[in-house]
Coordinates of C-alpha atoms in Angstrom, one line a residue:
X1 CA 0.5 39.2 -12.9
X2 CA -2.2 37.3 -14.6
X3 CA -1.9 33.5 -14.6
X4 CA 1.0 33.4 -12.1
X5 CA 1.0 31.1 -9.1
X6 CA 3.2 30.4 -6.1
X7 CA 4.5 26.9 -5.5
X8 CA 4.9 26.0 -1.8
X9 CA 8.4 25.2 -0.7
X10 CA 9.5 21.8 0.4
X11 CA 8.2 20.6 3.7
X12 CA 9.5 18.1 6.2
X13 CA 13.1 17.4 7.2
X14 CA 15.5 14.8 5.9
X15 CA 18.0 13.5 8.4
X16 CA 21.1 12.6 6.5
X17 CA 23.5 11.8 9.3
X18 CA 23.7 10.1 12.6
X19 CA 23.3 12.0 15.8
X20 CA 26.7 13.0 17.0
X21 CA 28.3 13.0 20.4
X22 CA 25.9 10.5 22.0
X23 CA 26.9 8.8 25.2
X24 CA 26.3 5.1 25.6
X25 CA 23.4 6.1 28.0
X26 CA 21.9 8.4 25.3
X27 CA 22.0 5.5 22.8
X28 CA 20.2 3.2 25.3
X29 CA 17.5 5.8 25.9
X30 CA 17.0 6.4 22.2
X31 CA 16.7 2.7 21.4
X32 CA 14.3 2.2 24.3
X33 CA 12.1 5.1 23.1
X34 CA 12.2 3.8 19.5
X35 CA 11.2 0.3 20.6
X36 CA 8.4 1.7 22.8
X37 CA 7.0 3.9 20.0
X38 CA 7.4 1.0 17.5
X39 CA 5.2 -1.2 19.7
X40 CA 2.6 1.5 20.0
X41 CA 2.6 2.0 16.3
X42 CA 2.2 -1.7 15.7
X43 CA -0.6 -1.9 18.1
X44 CA -2.3 1.1 16.5
X45 CA -2.0 -0.4 13.0
X46 CA -3.6 -3.6 14.2
X47 CA -6.5 -1.6 15.7
X48 CA -6.8 0.5 12.5
X49 CA -6.9 -2.6 10.3
X50 CA -9.5 -4.1 12.6
X51 CA -11.7 -1.0 12.1
X52 CA -11.5 -1.6 8.3
X53 CA -14.1 0.4 6.4
X54 CA -16.0 1.1 9.6
X55 CA -13.4 3.7 10.5
X56 CA -14.6 7.2 11.6
X57 CA -13.4 10.3 13.4
X58 CA -14.7 8.7 16.7
X59 CA -12.6 5.5 16.3
X60 CA -9.6 7.7 15.3
X61 CA -10.0 9.8 18.5
X62 CA -10.5 6.7 20.6
X63 CA -7.2 5.2 19.3
X64 CA -5.4 8.5 20.0
X65 CA -6.9 8.6 23.6
X66 CA -5.7 5.0 24.1
X67 CA -2.2 6.0 23.1
X68 CA -1.9 9.3 24.8
X69 CA -1.3 7.9 28.4
X70 CA 1.5 5.7 27.0
X71 CA 3.3 8.5 25.3
X72 CA 2.1 12.1 24.7
X73 CA -0.7 13.7 22.8
X74 CA 1.7 14.9 20.1
X75 CA 3.3 11.4 19.7
X76 CA -0.2 9.7 19.8
X77 CA -1.3 12.1 17.1
X78 CA 1.7 11.4 14.9
X79 CA 1.3 7.6 15.3
X80 CA -2.4 7.6 14.5
X81 CA -1.8 9.9 11.5
X82 CA 1.0 7.7 10.2
X83 CA -1.1 4.6 10.8
X84 CA -4.0 6.0 8.9
X85 CA -1.8 7.0 6.0
X86 CA -0.2 3.6 5.9
X87 CA -3.7 1.9 5.9
X88 CA -4.9 4.3 3.1
X89 CA -1.8 3.6 1.0
X90 CA -2.3 -0.2 1.4
X91 CA -5.9 0.2 0.2
X92 CA -4.9 2.3 -2.8
X93 CA -2.2 -0.3 -3.7
X94 CA -4.7 -3.1 -3.3
X95 CA -7.2 -1.3 -5.6
X96 CA -4.5 -0.8 -8.2
X97 CA -3.5 -4.4 -8.0
X98 CA -7.1 -5.5 -8.5
X99 CA -7.4 -3.2 -11.5
X100 CA -4.3 -4.6 -13.0
X101 CA -5.6 -8.2 -12.5
X102 CA -8.9 -7.2 -14.1
X103 CA -7.1 -5.7 -17.1
X104 CA -5.0 -8.8 -17.6
X105 CA -8.0 -11.1 -17.3
X106 CA -9.9 -9.0 -19.9
X107 CA -7.0 -9.2 -22.4
X108 CA -6.6 -12.9 -21.9
X109 CA -10.3 -13.6 -22.3
X110 CA -10.4 -11.5 -25.5
X111 CA -7.4 -13.2 -27.0
X112 CA -8.6 -16.7 -26.0
X113 CA -11.9 -16.0 -27.6
X114 CA -10.3 -15.4 -31.0
X115 CA -9.2 -18.2 -33.4
X116 CA -5.6 -19.3 -33.2
X117 CA -3.4 -17.2 -35.5
X118 CA -6.1 -14.4 -35.9
X119 CA -4.2 -11.2 -36.7
X120 CA -4.6 -8.3 -34.4
X121 CA -5.5 -4.7 -35.1
X122 CA -4.2 -1.4 -34.0
X123 CA -6.7 -1.3 -31.2
X124 CA -6.7 -5.0 -30.0
X125 CA -4.4 -7.9 -29.9
X126 CA -5.1 -10.9 -32.1
X127 CA -5.4 -14.6 -31.2
X128 CA -2.6 -16.7 -29.9
X129 CA 0.0 -18.0 -32.4
X130 CA -0.2 -21.7 -31.4
X131 CA -2.3 -24.2 -29.5
X132 CA 0.4 -24.6 -26.9
X133 CA 0.5 -20.8 -26.3
X134 CA -3.3 -20.8 -26.2
X135 CA -3.2 -23.6 -23.6
X136 CA -0.6 -21.8 -21.4
X137 CA -2.6 -18.6 -21.5
X138 CA -5.8 -20.4 -20.6
X139 CA -4.0 -21.8 -17.5
X140 CA -2.7 -18.2 -16.7
X141 CA -6.3 -16.9 -17.0
X142 CA -7.4 -19.5 -14.4
X143 CA -4.6 -18.4 -12.1
X144 CA -5.5 -14.7 -12.4
X145 CA -9.2 -15.4 -11.8
X146 CA -8.3 -17.3 -8.7
X147 CA -6.4 -14.3 -7.3

């Protein structure tokens, strides 16, 4: 059939319930494993952040090698992958935040450059309505530029 495509099914698993029939000893073991893996993940995130933009496949492999003796190769891989994804998400969010700040700064600069009461157009906002609004927005511009 021309133009048809196949959409992959959902992946991953959603756990919607607690584990059932656990003994108090099972709960202790699960908590200890969770705490241990949490410490490993925190340590790995700290190392990934320290790498910053100097990150490479070699540093990733080194972090995984450091974690493997403390857990397993599979868990070390999952931790380093999750850490990398978390770092990448933070970078994307940071870039989006900066872009939003720059857009706000551009709008404020434009409107502050216009005479008070200047009407806007369909494409651009006009000047501020009053001197007090102009003054407040000039302070806001200073705050955004400082960020």
